[in-house]
XYZ file of N, CA and C in Angstrom:
408
model
N -18.300 9.381 74.825
C -16.917 9.016 74.622
C -16.341 8.776 76.010
N -15.807 7.571 76.250
C -15.311 7.255 77.581
C -14.282 6.136 77.532
N -13.597 5.956 78.646
C -12.650 4.860 78.797
C -13.250 3.862 79.772
N -13.246 2.597 79.392
C -13.748 1.532 80.254
C -12.556 0.743 80.758
N -12.452 0.626 82.061
C -11.377 -0.142 82.686
C -12.031 -1.306 83.424
N -11.991 -2.515 82.836
C -12.711 -3.648 83.432
C -12.247 -4.009 84.844
N -10.962 -4.030 85.077
C -10.424 -4.376 86.397
C -9.326 -3.369 86.722
N -9.659 -2.313 87.467
C -8.648 -1.303 87.774
C -7.440 -1.890 88.493
N -6.289 -1.306 88.218
C -5.022 -1.635 88.879
C -4.462 -3.003 88.508
N -5.100 -3.683 87.560
C -4.515 -4.928 87.086
C -3.864 -4.664 85.740
N -4.076 -5.483 84.770
C -3.459 -5.355 83.457
C -4.075 -4.172 82.710
N -3.339 -3.060 82.598
C -3.882 -1.864 81.966
C -4.010 -2.014 80.453
N -3.473 -3.082 79.859
C -3.642 -3.280 78.421
C -5.065 -3.727 78.101
N -5.848 -4.042 79.111
C -7.224 -4.485 78.901
C -8.214 -3.323 78.944
N -7.730 -2.092 78.973
C -8.607 -0.928 78.957
C -9.197 -0.734 77.568
N -10.364 -0.117 77.517
C -11.015 0.143 76.242
C -11.387 1.613 76.148
N -11.113 2.196 75.008
C -11.597 3.525 74.675
C -12.858 3.302 73.850
N -13.978 3.868 74.288
C -15.272 3.590 73.666
C -15.963 4.896 73.286
N -16.549 4.904 72.111
C -17.390 6.012 71.670
C -18.707 5.413 71.193
N -19.792 6.074 71.503
C -21.084 5.590 71.026
C -21.973 6.772 70.687
N -22.852 6.536 69.703
C -23.705 7.598 69.204
C -25.007 6.989 68.696
N -26.113 7.639 68.991
C -27.413 7.205 68.496
C -27.666 7.844 67.136
N -28.137 7.029 66.179
C -28.463 7.519 64.839
C -29.971 7.393 64.622
N -30.529 8.117 63.659
C -31.983 8.134 63.489
C -32.590 6.851 62.920
N -31.790 5.995 62.318
C -32.311 4.784 61.684
C -31.849 3.559 62.481
N -32.694 2.529 62.541
C -32.320 1.294 63.232
C -31.737 0.277 62.264
N -30.745 -0.445 62.722
C -30.084 -1.498 61.959
C -30.081 -2.754 62.824
N -30.095 -3.901 62.179
C -30.069 -5.148 62.936
C -28.686 -5.463 63.461
N -27.665 -5.211 62.672
C -26.329 -5.496 63.158
C -25.258 -5.419 62.095
N -24.196 -4.695 62.415
C -23.027 -4.569 61.557
C -21.800 -4.614 62.466
N -20.792 -5.368 62.081
C -19.541 -5.419 62.840
C -18.380 -5.321 61.855
N -17.482 -4.382 62.115
C -16.244 -4.256 61.357
C -15.134 -4.294 62.393
N -14.380 -5.374 62.415
C -13.347 -5.499 63.446
C -12.010 -5.884 62.832
N -10.942 -5.364 63.421
C -9.618 -5.718 62.904
C -9.314 -7.188 63.170
N -8.687 -7.806 62.206
C -8.313 -9.211 62.386
C -7.287 -9.370 63.492
N -6.567 -8.293 63.803
C -5.533 -8.348 64.835
C -6.092 -8.175 66.239
N -7.386 -7.906 66.390
C -7.941 -7.665 67.722
C -7.925 -8.946 68.553
N -7.864 -8.753 69.858
C -7.859 -9.908 70.756
C -9.151 -10.701 70.650
N -10.279 -10.018 70.448
C -11.548 -10.733 70.311
C -11.546 -11.610 69.071
N -11.012 -11.087 67.973
C -10.944 -11.887 66.746
C -10.058 -13.101 66.940
N -8.912 -12.894 67.571
C -7.973 -13.994 67.765
C -8.492 -15.012 68.766
N -9.092 -14.535 69.841
C -9.528 -15.441 70.905
C -10.788 -16.209 70.544
N -11.744 -15.528 69.908
C -13.050 -16.151 69.699
C -13.376 -16.452 68.252
N -12.734 -15.774 67.323
C -13.078 -15.965 65.914
C -14.545 -15.667 65.692
N -15.214 -16.466 64.899
C -16.635 -16.225 64.628
C -17.523 -16.714 65.765
N -16.970 -17.432 66.753
C -17.776 -17.888 67.890
C -18.265 -16.723 68.743
N -17.601 -15.583 68.655
C -17.972 -14.416 69.450
C -19.082 -13.585 68.789
N -19.457 -13.928 67.574
C -20.468 -13.156 66.856
C -21.873 -13.558 67.272
N -22.780 -12.581 67.278
C -24.178 -12.948 67.515
C -24.694 -13.863 66.402
N -25.753 -14.570 66.685
C -26.336 -15.533 65.753
C -26.746 -14.858 64.440
N -26.574 -15.580 63.363
C -27.025 -15.194 62.019
C -26.210 -14.102 61.331
N -25.067 -13.726 61.878
C -24.212 -12.770 61.170
C -23.499 -13.484 60.028
N -23.388 -12.807 58.891
C -22.688 -13.355 57.741
C -21.452 -12.517 57.471
N -20.396 -13.176 57.009
C -19.164 -12.480 56.697
C -19.235 -11.946 55.273
N -18.717 -10.724 55.080
C -18.699 -10.091 53.769
C -17.270 -9.748 53.386
N -16.976 -9.888 52.115
C -15.699 -9.454 51.545
C -15.978 -8.205 50.730
N -15.155 -7.198 50.906
C -15.313 -5.969 50.145
C -14.379 -5.991 48.950
N -14.504 -5.000 48.094
C -13.713 -4.985 46.860
C -12.279 -4.509 47.060
N -11.907 -4.129 48.246
C -10.569 -3.626 48.542
C -9.806 -4.733 49.281
N -8.891 -5.437 48.601
C -8.178 -6.554 49.221
C -7.403 -6.169 50.485
N -6.774 -4.989 50.507
C -6.031 -4.582 51.701
C -6.961 -4.398 52.897
N -8.161 -3.860 52.654
C -9.144 -3.712 53.730
C -9.564 -5.084 54.237
N -9.818 -6.014 53.326
C -10.195 -7.383 53.707
C -9.082 -8.083 54.481
N -7.828 -7.749 54.189
C -6.708 -8.344 54.918
C -6.591 -7.805 56.335
N -7.049 -6.578 56.562
C -6.941 -5.961 57.886
C -8.199 -6.137 58.725
N -9.375 -6.121 58.092
C -10.647 -6.125 58.822
C -11.528 -7.296 58.424
N -12.387 -7.691 59.346
C -13.465 -8.641 59.087
C -14.761 -7.845 59.127
N -15.641 -8.069 58.162
C -16.910 -7.358 58.088
C -18.034 -8.381 58.190
N -18.912 -8.162 59.162
C -20.052 -9.050 59.374
C -21.320 -8.211 59.437
N -22.411 -8.779 58.972
C -23.707 -8.110 59.065
C -24.803 -9.160 58.991
N -25.946 -8.797 59.518
C -27.117 -9.627 59.306
C -27.576 -9.391 57.877
N -28.139 -10.393 57.270
C -28.518 -10.312 55.856
C -29.346 -9.066 55.556
N -30.288 -8.725 56.419
C -31.142 -7.572 56.143
C -30.368 -6.256 56.206
N -29.160 -6.263 56.781
C -28.363 -5.040 56.855
C -27.203 -5.024 55.869
N -27.156 -5.949 54.937
C -26.011 -5.971 54.030
C -25.902 -4.683 53.229
N -27.020 -4.107 52.809
C -26.953 -2.836 52.079
C -26.461 -1.713 52.977
N -26.913 -1.672 54.216
C -26.447 -0.633 55.137
C -24.959 -0.781 55.407
N -24.480 -2.014 55.462
C -23.057 -2.241 55.668
C -22.272 -1.563 54.568
N -22.719 -1.720 53.352
C -21.986 -1.157 52.233
C -22.209 0.343 52.104
N -23.339 0.883 52.615
C -23.504 2.332 52.698
C -22.434 2.905 53.616
N -22.255 2.275 54.749
C -21.270 2.741 55.723
C -19.856 2.561 55.200
N -19.600 1.450 54.560
C -18.239 1.152 54.112
C -18.017 1.569 52.664
N -18.352 2.804 52.373
C -18.055 3.341 51.048
C -16.555 3.611 50.974
N -16.009 3.808 49.792
C -14.550 3.960 49.659
C -13.941 5.065 50.523
N -14.629 6.202 50.663
C -14.092 7.295 51.478
C -14.017 6.935 52.947
N -15.094 6.330 53.477
C -15.107 5.955 54.891
C -14.120 4.828 55.157
N -14.073 3.843 54.256
C -13.120 2.728 54.430
C -11.690 3.248 54.461
N -11.368 4.163 53.555
C -10.006 4.710 53.506
C -9.686 5.465 54.787
N -10.653 6.218 55.304
C -10.407 6.952 56.544
C -10.178 5.986 57.708
N -11.016 4.984 57.830
C -10.850 3.985 58.889
C -9.511 3.273 58.740
N -9.190 2.873 57.538
C -7.957 2.138 57.257
C -6.723 2.976 57.609
N -6.745 4.259 57.255
C -5.591 5.135 57.478
C -5.503 5.693 58.889
N -6.603 5.710 59.616
C -6.640 6.380 60.913
C -6.092 5.530 62.045
N -6.651 4.362 62.239
C -6.229 3.524 63.360
C -6.640 2.084 63.064
N -5.673 1.194 62.842
C -6.005 -0.189 62.469
C -6.598 -1.021 63.607
N -6.672 -0.463 64.820
C -7.149 -1.237 65.966
C -8.578 -0.915 66.387
N -9.255 -0.058 65.658
C -10.606 0.344 66.038
C -11.624 -0.654 65.484
N -12.543 -1.065 66.347
C -13.670 -1.911 65.956
C -14.909 -1.021 65.871
N -15.731 -1.265 64.869
C -16.970 -0.527 64.687
C -18.123 -1.516 64.743
N -19.120 -1.197 65.547
C -20.328 -2.017 65.596
C -21.536 -1.107 65.530
N -22.548 -1.561 64.811
C -23.828 -0.867 64.777
C -24.866 -1.879 65.229
N -25.599 -1.519 66.272
C -26.649 -2.383 66.803
C -27.877 -1.523 67.036
N -28.963 -1.925 66.414
C -30.198 -1.160 66.483
C -29.909 0.249 65.972
N -30.008 1.263 66.802
C -29.745 2.614 66.327
C -28.538 3.251 67.032
N -27.576 2.425 67.424
C -26.393 2.924 68.114
C -25.128 2.478 67.385
N -24.234 3.443 67.147
C -22.915 3.159 66.593
C -21.944 3.088 67.763
N -21.175 2.009 67.823
C -20.134 1.855 68.843
C -18.783 1.782 68.141
N -17.829 2.513 68.638
C -16.444 2.402 68.210
C -15.644 2.098 69.457
N -14.737 1.148 69.360
C -13.906 0.879 70.523
C -12.575 0.291 70.105
N -11.628 0.466 70.995
C -10.319 -0.143 70.793
C -9.711 -0.435 72.146
N -8.958 -1.509 72.173
C -8.234 -1.867 73.375
C -6.976 -1.015 73.401
N -6.672 -0.455 74.559
C -5.549 0.460 74.636
C -4.880 0.404 76.005
N -3.636 0.761 76.031
C -2.906 0.804 77.293
C -2.920 2.215 77.856
N -2.551 3.181 77.043
C -2.515 4.580 77.454
C -3.402 5.389 76.525
N -4.307 6.154 77.091
C -5.217 6.974 76.303
C -4.699 8.402 76.295
N -4.609 8.973 75.097
C -4.174 10.360 74.974
C -5.330 11.207 74.435
N -5.169 12.509 74.509
C -6.189 13.422 73.979
C -6.390 13.183 72.488
N -5.323 12.861 71.763
C -5.460 12.608 70.322
C -6.281 11.351 70.047
N -6.235 10.359 70.951
C -7.072 9.163 70.792
C -8.555 9.533 70.856
N -8.899 10.406 71.803
C -10.285 10.856 71.907
C -10.700 11.630 70.661
N -9.812 12.471 70.154
C -10.123 13.246 68.950
C -10.309 12.319 67.745
N -9.456 11.322 67.616
C -9.578 10.362 66.515
C -10.912 9.637 66.583
N -11.281 9.176 67.770
C -12.549 8.459 67.929
C -13.737 9.376 67.622
N -13.657 10.622 68.071
C -14.760 11.552 67.832
C -14.914 11.836 66.338
N -13.822 12.044 65.645
C -13.880 12.304 64.207
C -14.439 11.093 63.464
N -13.985 9.910 63.817
C -14.486 8.699 63.167
C -15.964 8.493 63.462
N -16.375 8.770 64.673
C -17.779 8.646 65.042
C -18.638 9.629 64.243
N -18.156 10.840 64.069
C -18.889 11.825 63.276
C -19.014 11.374 61.822
N -17.958 10.815 61.269
C -18.002 10.332 59.887
C -18.970 9.155 59.752
N -18.958 8.243 60.704
C -19.881 7.108 60.665
C -21.323 7.601 60.787
N -21.550 8.555 61.658
C -22.889 9.112 61.825
C -23.374 9.735 60.519
N -22.514 10.476 59.856
C -22.874 11.104 58.586
C -23.260 10.053 57.542
N -22.514 8.959 57.496
C -22.787 7.895 56.505
C -24.108 7.195 56.780
N -24.486 7.060 58.054
C -25.691 6.302 58.403
C -26.914 7.170 58.623
N -26.856 8.445 58.313
C -28.004 9.329 58.464
C -28.956 9.257 57.293
N -28.774 8.348 56.381
C -29.602 8.284 55.173
C -31.053 8.013 55.492
């Protein structure tokens, strides 16, 4: 769990709070990102790695807030992770957090201006919940 500051002393809104965790199973790729994120707005699907497909979930409000992408071979894992309980927690906790799973690493990150202790606690709790879902 750490804060990444790409260019210190410049625009502090470009800071990132990042959490990452290794899980026992490997996945090809899963991305759940808020539609309001700067990456989504700036790059759209051009920022995605090759062969990612977009998925719509059964919760319209979640689909309105987040974009879900996965490689075809990981579509089942995507839905294991995005079960109703986990989706509700992500949705209610922080609308600006992006979740990515690559190989056997879960990444959570959000762009932030000021990082507080509660931000770290939120990221840690979400990371623990994601880890629990992907330990299958």
